[in-house]
Tab-separated table of C-alpha atoms in Angstrom:
chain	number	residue	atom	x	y	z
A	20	UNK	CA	-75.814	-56.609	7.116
A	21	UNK	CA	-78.795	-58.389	6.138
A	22	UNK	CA	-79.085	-61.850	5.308
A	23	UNK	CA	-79.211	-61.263	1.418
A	24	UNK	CA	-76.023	-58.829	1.615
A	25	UNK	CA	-72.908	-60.544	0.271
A	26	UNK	CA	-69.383	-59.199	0.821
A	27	UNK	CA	-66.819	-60.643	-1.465
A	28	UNK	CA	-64.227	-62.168	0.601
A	29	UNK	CA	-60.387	-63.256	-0.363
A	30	UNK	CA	-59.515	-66.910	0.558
A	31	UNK	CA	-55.856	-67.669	0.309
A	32	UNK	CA	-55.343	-71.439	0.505
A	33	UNK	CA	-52.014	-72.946	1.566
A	34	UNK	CA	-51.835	-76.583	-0.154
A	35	UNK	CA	-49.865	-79.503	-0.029
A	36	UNK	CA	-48.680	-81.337	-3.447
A	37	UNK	CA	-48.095	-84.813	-3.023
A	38	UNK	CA	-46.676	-85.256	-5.874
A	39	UNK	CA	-43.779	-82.206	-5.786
A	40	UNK	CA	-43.628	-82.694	-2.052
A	41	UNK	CA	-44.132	-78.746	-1.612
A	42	UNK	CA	-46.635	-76.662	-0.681
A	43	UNK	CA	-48.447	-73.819	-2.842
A	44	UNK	CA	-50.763	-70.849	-2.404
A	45	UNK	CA	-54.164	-70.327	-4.504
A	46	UNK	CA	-56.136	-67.402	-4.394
A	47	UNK	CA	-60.278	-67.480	-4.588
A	48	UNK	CA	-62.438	-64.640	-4.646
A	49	UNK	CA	-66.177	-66.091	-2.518
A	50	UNK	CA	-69.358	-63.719	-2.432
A	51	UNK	CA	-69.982	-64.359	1.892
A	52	UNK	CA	-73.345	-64.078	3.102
A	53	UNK	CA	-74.224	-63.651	6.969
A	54	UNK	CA	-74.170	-66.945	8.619
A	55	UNK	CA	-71.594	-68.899	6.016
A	56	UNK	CA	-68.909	-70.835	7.338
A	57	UNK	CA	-65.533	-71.262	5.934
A	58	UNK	CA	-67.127	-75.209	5.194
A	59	UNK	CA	-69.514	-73.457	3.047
A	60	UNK	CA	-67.027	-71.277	1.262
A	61	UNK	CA	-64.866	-74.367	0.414
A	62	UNK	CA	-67.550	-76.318	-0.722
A	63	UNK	CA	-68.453	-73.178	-2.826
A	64	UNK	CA	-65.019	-72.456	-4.146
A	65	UNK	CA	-65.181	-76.742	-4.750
A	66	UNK	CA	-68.562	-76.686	-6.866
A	67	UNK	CA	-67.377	-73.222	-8.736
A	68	UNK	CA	-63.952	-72.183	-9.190
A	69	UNK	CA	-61.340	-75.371	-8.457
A	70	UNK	CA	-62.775	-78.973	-8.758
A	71	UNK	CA	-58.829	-79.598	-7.939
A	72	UNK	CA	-59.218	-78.079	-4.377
A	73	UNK	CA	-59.222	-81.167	-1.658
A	74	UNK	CA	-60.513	-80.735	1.539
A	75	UNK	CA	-62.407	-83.126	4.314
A	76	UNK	CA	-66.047	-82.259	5.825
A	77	UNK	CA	-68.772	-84.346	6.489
A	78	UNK	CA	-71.518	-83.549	9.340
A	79	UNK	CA	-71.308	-79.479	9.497
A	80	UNK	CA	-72.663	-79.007	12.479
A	81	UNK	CA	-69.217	-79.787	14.753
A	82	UNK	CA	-70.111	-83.063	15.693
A	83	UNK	CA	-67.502	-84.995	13.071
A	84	UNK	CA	-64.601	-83.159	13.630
A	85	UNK	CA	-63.331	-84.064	10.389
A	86	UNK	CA	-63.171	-80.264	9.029
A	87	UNK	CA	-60.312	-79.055	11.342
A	88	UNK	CA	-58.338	-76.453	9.486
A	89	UNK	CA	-55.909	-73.728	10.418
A	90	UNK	CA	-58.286	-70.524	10.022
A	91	UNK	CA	-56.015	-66.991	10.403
A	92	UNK	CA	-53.601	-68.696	12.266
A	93	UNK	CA	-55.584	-70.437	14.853
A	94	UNK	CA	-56.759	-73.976	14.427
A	95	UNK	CA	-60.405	-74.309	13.795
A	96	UNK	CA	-63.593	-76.353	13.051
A	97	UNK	CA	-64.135	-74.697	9.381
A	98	UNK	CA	-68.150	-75.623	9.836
A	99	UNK	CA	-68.211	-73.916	13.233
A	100	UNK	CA	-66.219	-70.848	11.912
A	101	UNK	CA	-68.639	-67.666	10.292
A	102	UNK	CA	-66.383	-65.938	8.005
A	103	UNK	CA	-68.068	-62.717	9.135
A	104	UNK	CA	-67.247	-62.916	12.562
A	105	UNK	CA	-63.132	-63.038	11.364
A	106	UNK	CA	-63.932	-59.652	10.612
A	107	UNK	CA	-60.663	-59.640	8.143
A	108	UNK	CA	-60.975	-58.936	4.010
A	109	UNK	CA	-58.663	-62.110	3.626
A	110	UNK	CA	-58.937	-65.342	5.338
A	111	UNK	CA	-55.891	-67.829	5.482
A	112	UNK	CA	-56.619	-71.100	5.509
A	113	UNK	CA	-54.018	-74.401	6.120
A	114	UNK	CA	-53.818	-77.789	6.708
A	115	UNK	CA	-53.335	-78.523	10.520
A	116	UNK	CA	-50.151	-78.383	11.923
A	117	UNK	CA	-48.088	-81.220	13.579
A	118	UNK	CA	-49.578	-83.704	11.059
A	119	UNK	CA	-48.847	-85.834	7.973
A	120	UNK	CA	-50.413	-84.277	5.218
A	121	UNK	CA	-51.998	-85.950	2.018
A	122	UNK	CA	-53.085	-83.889	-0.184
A	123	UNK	CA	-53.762	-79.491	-0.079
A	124	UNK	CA	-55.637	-79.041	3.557
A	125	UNK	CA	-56.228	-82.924	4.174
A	126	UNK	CA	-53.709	-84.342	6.363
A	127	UNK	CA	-53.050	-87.777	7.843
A	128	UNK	CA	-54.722	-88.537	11.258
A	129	UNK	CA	-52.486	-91.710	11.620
A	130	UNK	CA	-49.993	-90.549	14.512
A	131	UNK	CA	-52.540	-89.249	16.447
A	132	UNK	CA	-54.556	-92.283	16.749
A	133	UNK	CA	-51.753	-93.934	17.227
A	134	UNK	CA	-51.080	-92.482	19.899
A	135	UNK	CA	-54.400	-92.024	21.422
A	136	UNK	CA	-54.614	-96.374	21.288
A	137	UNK	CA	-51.505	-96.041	22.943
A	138	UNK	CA	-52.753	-95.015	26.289
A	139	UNK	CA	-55.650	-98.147	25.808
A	140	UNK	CA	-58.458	-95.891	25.389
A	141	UNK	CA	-60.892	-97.896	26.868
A	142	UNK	CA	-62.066	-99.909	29.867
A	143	UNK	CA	-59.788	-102.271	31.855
A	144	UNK	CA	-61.294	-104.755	34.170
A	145	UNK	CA	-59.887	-107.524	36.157
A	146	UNK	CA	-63.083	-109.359	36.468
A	147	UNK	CA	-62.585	-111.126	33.035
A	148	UNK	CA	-65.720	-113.335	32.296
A	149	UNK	CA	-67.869	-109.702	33.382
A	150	UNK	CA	-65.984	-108.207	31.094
A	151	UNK	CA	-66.314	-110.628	27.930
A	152	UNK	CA	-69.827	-111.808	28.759
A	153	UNK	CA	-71.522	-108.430	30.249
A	154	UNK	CA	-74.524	-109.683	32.000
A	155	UNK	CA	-75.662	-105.651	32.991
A	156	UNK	CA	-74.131	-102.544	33.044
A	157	UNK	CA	-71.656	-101.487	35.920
A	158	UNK	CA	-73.203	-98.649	38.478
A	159	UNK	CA	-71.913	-95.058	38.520
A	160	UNK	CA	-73.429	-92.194	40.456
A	161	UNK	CA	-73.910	-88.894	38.865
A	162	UNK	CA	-70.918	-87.531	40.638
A	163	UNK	CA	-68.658	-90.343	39.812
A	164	UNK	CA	-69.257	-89.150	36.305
A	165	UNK	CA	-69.215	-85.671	36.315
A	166	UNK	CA	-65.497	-86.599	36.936
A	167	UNK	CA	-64.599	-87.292	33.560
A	168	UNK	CA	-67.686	-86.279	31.537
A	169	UNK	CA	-66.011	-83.091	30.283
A	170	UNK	CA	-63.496	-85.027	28.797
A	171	UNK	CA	-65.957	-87.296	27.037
A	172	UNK	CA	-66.782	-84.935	24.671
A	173	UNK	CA	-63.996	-84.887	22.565
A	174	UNK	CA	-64.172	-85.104	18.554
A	175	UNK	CA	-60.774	-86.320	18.111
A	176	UNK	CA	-60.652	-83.490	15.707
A	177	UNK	CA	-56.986	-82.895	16.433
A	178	UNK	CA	-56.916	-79.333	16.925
A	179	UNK	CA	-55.533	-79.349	20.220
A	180	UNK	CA	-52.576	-81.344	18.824
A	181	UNK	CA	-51.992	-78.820	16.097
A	182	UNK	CA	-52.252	-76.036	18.440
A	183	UNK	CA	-49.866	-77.494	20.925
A	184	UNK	CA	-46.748	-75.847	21.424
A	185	UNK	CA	-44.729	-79.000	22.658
A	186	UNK	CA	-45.898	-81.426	19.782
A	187	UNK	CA	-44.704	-78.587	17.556
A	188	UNK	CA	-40.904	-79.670	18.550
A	189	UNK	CA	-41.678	-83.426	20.317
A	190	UNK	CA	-43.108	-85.331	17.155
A	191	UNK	CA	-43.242	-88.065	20.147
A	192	UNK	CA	-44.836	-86.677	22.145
A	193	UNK	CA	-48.351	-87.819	22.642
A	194	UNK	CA	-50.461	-84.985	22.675
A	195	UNK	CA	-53.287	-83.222	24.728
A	196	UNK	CA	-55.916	-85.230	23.458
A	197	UNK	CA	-54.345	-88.534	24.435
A	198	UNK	CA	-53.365	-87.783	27.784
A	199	UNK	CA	-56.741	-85.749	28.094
A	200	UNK	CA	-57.810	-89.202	27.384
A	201	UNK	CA	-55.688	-91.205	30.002
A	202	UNK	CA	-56.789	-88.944	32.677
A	203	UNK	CA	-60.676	-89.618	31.391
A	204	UNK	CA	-60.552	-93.131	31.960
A	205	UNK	CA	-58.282	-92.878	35.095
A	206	UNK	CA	-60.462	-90.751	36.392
A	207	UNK	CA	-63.586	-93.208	35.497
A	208	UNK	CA	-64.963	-95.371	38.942
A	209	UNK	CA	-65.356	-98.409	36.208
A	210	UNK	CA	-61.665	-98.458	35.266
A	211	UNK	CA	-59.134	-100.704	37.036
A	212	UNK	CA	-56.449	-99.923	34.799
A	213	UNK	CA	-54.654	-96.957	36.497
A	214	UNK	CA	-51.050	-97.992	37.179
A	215	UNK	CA	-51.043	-99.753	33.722
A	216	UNK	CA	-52.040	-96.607	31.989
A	217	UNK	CA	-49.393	-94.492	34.343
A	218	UNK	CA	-46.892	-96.718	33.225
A	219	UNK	CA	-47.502	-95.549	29.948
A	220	UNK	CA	-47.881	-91.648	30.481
A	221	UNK	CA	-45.183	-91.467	33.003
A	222	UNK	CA	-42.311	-90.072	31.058
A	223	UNK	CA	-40.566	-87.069	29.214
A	224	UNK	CA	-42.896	-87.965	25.916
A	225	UNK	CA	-46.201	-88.325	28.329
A	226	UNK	CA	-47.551	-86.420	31.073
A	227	UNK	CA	-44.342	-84.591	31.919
A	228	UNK	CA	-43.990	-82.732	28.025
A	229	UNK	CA	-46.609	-80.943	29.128
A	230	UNK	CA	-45.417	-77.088	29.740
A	231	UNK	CA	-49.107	-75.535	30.590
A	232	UNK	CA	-49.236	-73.292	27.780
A	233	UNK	CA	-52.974	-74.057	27.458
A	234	UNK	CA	-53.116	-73.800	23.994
A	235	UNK	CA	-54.770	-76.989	23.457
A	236	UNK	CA	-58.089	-75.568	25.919
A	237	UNK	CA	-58.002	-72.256	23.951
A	238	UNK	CA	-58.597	-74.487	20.205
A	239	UNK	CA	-60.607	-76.983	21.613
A	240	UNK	CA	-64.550	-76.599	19.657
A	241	UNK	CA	-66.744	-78.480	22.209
A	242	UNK	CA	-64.826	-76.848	25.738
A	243	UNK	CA	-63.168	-80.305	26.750
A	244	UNK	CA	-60.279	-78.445	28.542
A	245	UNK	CA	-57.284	-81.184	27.831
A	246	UNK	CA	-54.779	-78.548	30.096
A	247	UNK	CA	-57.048	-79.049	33.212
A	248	UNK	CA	-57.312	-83.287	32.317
A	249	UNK	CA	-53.229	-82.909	31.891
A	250	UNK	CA	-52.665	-80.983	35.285
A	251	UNK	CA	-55.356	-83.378	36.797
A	252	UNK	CA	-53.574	-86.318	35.349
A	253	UNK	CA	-50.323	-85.140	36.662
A	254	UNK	CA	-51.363	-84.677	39.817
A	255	UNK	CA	-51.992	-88.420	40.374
A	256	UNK	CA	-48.984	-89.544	38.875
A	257	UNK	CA	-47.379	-87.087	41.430
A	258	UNK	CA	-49.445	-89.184	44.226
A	259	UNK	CA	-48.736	-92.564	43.305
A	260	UNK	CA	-44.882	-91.009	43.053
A	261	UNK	CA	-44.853	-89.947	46.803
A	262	UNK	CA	-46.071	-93.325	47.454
A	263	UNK	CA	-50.062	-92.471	47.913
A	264	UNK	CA	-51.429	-95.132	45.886
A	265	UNK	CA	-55.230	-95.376	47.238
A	266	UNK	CA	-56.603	-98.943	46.034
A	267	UNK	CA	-59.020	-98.679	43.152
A	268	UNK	CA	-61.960	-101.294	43.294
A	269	UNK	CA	-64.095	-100.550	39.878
A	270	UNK	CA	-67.427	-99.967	40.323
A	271	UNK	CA	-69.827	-103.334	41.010
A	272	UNK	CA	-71.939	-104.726	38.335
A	273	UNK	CA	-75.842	-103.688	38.639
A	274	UNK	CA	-77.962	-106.510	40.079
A	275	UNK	CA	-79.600	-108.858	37.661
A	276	UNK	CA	-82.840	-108.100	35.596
A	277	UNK	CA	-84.498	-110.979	37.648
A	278	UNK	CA	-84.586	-108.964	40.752
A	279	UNK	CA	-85.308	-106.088	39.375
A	280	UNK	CA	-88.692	-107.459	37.926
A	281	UNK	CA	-89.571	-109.372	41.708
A	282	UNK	CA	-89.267	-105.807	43.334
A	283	UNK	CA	-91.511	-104.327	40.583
A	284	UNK	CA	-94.103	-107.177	41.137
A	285	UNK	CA	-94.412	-106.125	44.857
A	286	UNK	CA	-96.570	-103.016	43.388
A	287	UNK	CA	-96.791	-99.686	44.966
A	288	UNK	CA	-95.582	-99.532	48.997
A	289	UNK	CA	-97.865	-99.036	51.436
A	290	UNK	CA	-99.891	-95.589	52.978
A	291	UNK	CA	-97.955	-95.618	56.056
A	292	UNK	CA	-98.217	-91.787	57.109
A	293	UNK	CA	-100.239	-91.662	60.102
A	294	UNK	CA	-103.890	-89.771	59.843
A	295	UNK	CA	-103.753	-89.416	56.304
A	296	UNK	CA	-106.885	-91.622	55.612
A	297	UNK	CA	-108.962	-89.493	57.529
A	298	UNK	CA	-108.159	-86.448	56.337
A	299	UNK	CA	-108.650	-87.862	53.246
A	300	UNK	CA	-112.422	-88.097	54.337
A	301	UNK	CA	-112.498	-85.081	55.674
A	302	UNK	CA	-111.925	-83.368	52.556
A	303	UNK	CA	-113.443	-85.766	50.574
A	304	UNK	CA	-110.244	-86.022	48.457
A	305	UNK	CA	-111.232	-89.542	45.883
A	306	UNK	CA	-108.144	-91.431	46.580
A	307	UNK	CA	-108.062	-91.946	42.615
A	308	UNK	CA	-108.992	-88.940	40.358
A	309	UNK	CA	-111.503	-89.365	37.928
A	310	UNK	CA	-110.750	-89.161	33.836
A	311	UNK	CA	-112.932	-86.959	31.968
A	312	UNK	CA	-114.506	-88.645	29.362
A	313	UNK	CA	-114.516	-86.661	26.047
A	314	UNK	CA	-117.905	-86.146	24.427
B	6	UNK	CA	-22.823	-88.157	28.425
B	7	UNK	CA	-26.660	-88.258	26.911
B	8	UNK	CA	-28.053	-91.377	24.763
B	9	UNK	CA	-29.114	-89.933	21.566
B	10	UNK	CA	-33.172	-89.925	21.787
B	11	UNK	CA	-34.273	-92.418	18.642
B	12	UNK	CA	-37.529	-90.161	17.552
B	13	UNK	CA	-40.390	-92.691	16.359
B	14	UNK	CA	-42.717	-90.480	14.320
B	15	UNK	CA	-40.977	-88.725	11.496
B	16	UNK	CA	-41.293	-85.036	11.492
B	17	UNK	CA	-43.593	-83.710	8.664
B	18	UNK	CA	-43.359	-80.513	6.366
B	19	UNK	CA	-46.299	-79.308	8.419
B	20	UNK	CA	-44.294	-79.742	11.349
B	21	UNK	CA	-43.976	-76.026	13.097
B	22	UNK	CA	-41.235	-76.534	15.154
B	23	UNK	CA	-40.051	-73.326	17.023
B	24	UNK	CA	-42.865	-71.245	15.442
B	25	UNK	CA	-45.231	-73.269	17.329
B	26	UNK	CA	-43.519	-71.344	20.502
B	27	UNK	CA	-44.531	-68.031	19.087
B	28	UNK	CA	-46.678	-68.427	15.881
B	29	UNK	CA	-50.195	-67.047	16.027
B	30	UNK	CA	-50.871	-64.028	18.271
B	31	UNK	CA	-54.107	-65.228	18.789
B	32	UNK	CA	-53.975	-67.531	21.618
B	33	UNK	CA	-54.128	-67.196	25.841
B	34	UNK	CA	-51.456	-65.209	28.145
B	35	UNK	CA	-50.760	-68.157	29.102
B	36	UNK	CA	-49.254	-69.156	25.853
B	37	UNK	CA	-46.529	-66.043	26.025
B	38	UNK	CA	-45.510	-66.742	29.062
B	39	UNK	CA	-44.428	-70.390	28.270
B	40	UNK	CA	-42.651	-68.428	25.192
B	41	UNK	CA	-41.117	-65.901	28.044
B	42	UNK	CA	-40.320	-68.844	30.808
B	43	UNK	CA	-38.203	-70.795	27.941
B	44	UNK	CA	-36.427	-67.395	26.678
B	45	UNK	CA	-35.513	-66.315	29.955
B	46	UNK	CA	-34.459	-69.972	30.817
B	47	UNK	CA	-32.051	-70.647	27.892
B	48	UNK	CA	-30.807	-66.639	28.846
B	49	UNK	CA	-30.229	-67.739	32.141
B	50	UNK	CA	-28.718	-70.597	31.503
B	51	UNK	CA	-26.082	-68.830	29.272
B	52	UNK	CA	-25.855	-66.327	31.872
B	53	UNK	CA	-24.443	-69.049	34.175
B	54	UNK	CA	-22.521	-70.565	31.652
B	55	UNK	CA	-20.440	-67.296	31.104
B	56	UNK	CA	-20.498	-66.045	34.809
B	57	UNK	CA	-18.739	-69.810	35.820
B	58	UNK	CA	-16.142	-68.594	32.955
B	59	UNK	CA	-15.586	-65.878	34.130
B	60	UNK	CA	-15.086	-66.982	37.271
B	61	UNK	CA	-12.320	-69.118	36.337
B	62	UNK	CA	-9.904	-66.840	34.878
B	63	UNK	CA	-9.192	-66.141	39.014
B	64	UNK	CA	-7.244	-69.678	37.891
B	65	UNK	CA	-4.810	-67.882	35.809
B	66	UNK	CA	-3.795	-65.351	38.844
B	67	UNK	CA	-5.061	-62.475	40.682
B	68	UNK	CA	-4.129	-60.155	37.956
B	69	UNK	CA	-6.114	-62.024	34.852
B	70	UNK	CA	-9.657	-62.171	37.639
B	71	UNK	CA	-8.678	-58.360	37.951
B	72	UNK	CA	-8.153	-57.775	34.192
B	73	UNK	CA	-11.049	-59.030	33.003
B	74	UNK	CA	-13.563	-57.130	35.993
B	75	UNK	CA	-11.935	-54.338	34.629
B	76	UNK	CA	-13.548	-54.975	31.652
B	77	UNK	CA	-16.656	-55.727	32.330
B	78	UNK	CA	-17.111	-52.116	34.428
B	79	UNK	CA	-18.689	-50.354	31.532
B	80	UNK	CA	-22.515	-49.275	31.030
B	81	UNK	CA	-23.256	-52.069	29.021
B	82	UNK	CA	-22.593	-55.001	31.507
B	83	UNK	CA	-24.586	-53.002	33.864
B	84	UNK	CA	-27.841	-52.902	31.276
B	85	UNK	CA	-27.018	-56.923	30.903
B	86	UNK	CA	-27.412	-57.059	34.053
B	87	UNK	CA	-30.831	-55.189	34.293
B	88	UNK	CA	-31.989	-57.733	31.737
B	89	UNK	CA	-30.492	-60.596	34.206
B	90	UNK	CA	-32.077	-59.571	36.847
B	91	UNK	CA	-35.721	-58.889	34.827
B	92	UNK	CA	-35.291	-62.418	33.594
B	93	UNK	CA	-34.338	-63.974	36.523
B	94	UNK	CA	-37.548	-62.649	38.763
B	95	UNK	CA	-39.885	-63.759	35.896
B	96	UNK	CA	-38.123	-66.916	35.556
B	97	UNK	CA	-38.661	-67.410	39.620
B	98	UNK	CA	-41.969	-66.368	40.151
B	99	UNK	CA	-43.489	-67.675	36.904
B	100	UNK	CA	-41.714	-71.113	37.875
B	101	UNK	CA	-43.961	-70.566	40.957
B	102	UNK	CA	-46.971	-70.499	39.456
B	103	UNK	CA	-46.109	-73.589	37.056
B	104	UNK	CA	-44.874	-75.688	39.697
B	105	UNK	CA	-48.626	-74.848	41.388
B	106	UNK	CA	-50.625	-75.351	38.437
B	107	UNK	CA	-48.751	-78.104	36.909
B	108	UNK	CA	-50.006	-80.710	39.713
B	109	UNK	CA	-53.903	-79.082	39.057
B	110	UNK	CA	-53.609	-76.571	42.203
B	111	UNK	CA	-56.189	-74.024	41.878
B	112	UNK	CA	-57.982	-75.211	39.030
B	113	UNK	CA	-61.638	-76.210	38.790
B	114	UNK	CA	-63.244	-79.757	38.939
B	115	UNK	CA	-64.035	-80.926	35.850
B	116	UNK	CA	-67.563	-79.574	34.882
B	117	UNK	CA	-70.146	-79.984	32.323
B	118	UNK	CA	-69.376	-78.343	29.191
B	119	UNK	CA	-71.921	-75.558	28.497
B	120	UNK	CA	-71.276	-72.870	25.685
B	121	UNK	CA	-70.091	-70.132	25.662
B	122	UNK	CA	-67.041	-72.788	27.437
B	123	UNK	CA	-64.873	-70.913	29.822
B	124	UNK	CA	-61.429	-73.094	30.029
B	125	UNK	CA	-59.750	-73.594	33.307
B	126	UNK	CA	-56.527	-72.013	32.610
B	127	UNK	CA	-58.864	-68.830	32.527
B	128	UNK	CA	-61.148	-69.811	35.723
B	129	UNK	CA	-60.669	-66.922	37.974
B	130	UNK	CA	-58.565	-68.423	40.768
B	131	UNK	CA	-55.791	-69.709	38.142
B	132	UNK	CA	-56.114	-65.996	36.261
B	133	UNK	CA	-55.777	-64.125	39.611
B	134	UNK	CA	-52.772	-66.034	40.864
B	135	UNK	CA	-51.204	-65.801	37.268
B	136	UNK	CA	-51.973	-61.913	37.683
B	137	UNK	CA	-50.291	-61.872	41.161
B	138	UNK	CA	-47.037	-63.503	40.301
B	139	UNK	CA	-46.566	-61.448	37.447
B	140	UNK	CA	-47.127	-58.083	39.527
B	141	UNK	CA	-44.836	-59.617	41.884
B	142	UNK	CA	-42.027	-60.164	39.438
B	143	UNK	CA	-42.269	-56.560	38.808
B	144	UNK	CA	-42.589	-55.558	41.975
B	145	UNK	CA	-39.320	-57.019	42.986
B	146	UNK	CA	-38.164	-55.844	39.885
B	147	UNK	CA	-38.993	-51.886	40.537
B	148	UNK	CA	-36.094	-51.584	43.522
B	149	UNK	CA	-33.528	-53.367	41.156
B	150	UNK	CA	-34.088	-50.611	38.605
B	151	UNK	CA	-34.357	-48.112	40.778
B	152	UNK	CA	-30.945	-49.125	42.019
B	153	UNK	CA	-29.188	-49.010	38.961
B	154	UNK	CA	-30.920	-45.598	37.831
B	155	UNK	CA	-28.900	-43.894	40.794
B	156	UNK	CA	-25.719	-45.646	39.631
B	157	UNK	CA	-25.875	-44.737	36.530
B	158	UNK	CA	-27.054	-41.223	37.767
């Protein structure tokens, strides 16, 4: 097909009234070109046929993860998905699963960021006036975060949790992404907050809901892999259950500015390796190279 | 016996429920089998529940245990019993392979994500030993049928 080619597509939409408290099903007819996304055909469908039709997107490019929708079943980023590459006449499209809605394919984040604060999604340090009043940053090698990176990229787009068998039937249960997240900052050499966040995961609705059907991996738009954080996660709690509680120091503070600036001040070290100045001579190497000039 | 769990989140319309189990075909082996390993479990666990029933009608006298064998010797009991025995080896070997996987055996370190992403639950060590317990259950599974072909035979 070339890039002018249009294939008229069906788009059966699956939305939520607020105000009757059911849901309904609206049919729209969308000329598809090669390369539109299901973001484009809403926004199309938006601007031409319904004004009534509400739906979220903002970046489209899969960076927000605001635009999660269920696409033919399967949960989805509707700016990362090309219509042509469904390769069906008819594309379903629903609000995500496992989640308050609001209004047609909007629904309510609210539980899951609930739940994701739950698990104190950031940084816990016992050195208190470092932690308030940050003089520099704290020192990580590239291996100590390759640990977690993966895991870092997360949109919070939700489509693991609507994809996750377990929260399907659990409604408290917390979710891949959170626990993704637990095992992200457990895994992090700055964090000192390990049992505390264990504590929290350590239970029937946490870590242990978890039934591997790696669902959550298979939806997930940017390849974070919550199943392999959750089996990671699981094995620590596991560790510190058997009694193998290593002691976690976080990672020191970098050393301040002022040295920093006396080592650069020393200038360049020394040309220690031995013979090297004369066979500079000999080959008449300039120790500096000259600039050309331009004319 | 069992406190009453107090849910805290509400379920919504959009909830899935039990269709989350099965819902889409779309998604990772790895998926069905979690739909398999919670059939066969709830199957089993009737299975017990009935066999321990059973059981106890040997309470009631010699003749009543008797009386009731008798009528469980018919073609029928014998294909449950195929179906048992399927459900118990996948059951088994599959809760092998969980009880591995659950505490991160065999899966990768955590990597940097570059596209096109390849999740863990597919890495190949994870896929192969998924593979291999599954071609186990059936291998265990061939001499069991093979059995009850020559009785019915």
């Amino acid at each position: 097909m070339s890039k002018m080619e249009v294939k008229n597509i069906r788009f059966v939409v699956k939305r939520w009234d607020p105000k009757d408290g059911r849901f309904f099903e609206s049919e729209y007819t969308v000329p598809v070109y090669r390369g539109m996304t299901v973001l484009d055909a809403l926004i199309y469908i938006k601007e031409n046929i319904d004004k009534t039709l509400a739906f979220r997107g903002s970046c489209r490019m899969g960076v927000c993860g605001t635009c999660g929708i269920v696409i033919n079943g399967k949960p989805r980023l509707a700016c990362e998905t090309q219509i042509l590459h469904l390769n069906t006449d008819t594309v379903y499209l629903e609000p995500l699963h496992n989640l308050p809605l609001v209004k047609d394919l909007i629904i309510d984040h609210t539980p899951f960021f609930e739940k994701q604060n739950k698990i104190k999604p950031y940084l816990i340090r016992r050195d208190m006036e470092e932690y308030w009043n940050p003089t520099r940053e704290y020192l990580q090698t590239p291996e100590e975060h390759l640990r977690y990176m993966q895991f870092t990229y997360c949109l919070t787009c939700a489509l693991c949790y609507a994809a996750c068998p377990t929260t399907a039937t659990n409604p408290d249960f917390l979710g891949p992404q959170a626990l993704m997240n637990t095992y992200r900052f457990i895994a992090d050499s700055r964090d000192e907050g390990r049992l505390e966040r264990i504590a929290i995961i350590d239970n029937p609705d946490g870590c242990w809901g978890c039934h591997l059907a790696g669902a959550c991996s298979e939806v997930c738009p940017k390849g974070v892999d919550p199943a392999l954080a959750i089996q990671l996660l699981r094995r620590e709690v596991a560790k510190i259950a058997f009694g193998y509680v290593e002691p976690v120091e976080g990672a020191k503070v970098a050393p301040s500015l002022q040295l920093t600036e006396k080592r650069i001040t020393k200038g360049p070290p020394e040309f220690t390796v031995e013979g090297a100045e004369e066979k500079l001579k000999e080959f008449k190497i300039p120790k500096t190279i000259p600039v050309e000039k331009s004319k | 016996m069992f406190a009453k769990r107090e849910r805290k989140y509400k379920s919504t319309p959009n909830r899935l429920g039990v269709k989350g189990w099965y819902g889409s075909l779309k998604y990772n082996m790895e998926k069905y089998l979690y739909l398999l390993h919670r059939i066969t479990g709830v199957g089993l666990a009737a299975f017990v529940i009935l066999h321990v029933i059973l059981m106890s009608s040997r309470m009631f006298g010699e003749e009543a245990y008797h009386q009731i064998h008798g009528l469980l010797m018919n073609p029928y009991t014998d294909i449950g019993m195929v179906i048992v025995t399927a459900a118990l080896l996948f059951h088994g070997f599959n809760g092998i392979r969980l009880l591995l996987h659950e505490y991160g055996i065999l899966f990768v370190r955590p990597k940097r994500p570059v596209y096109p992403y390849r999740v863990s639950v597919k890495s190949s060590g994870v896929r192969l030993f998924t593979i291999l317990m599954i071609i186990l259950a059936v291998l265990f599974f061939i001499p069991v049928l093979y059995e009850y072909i020559i009785i019915w035979w």
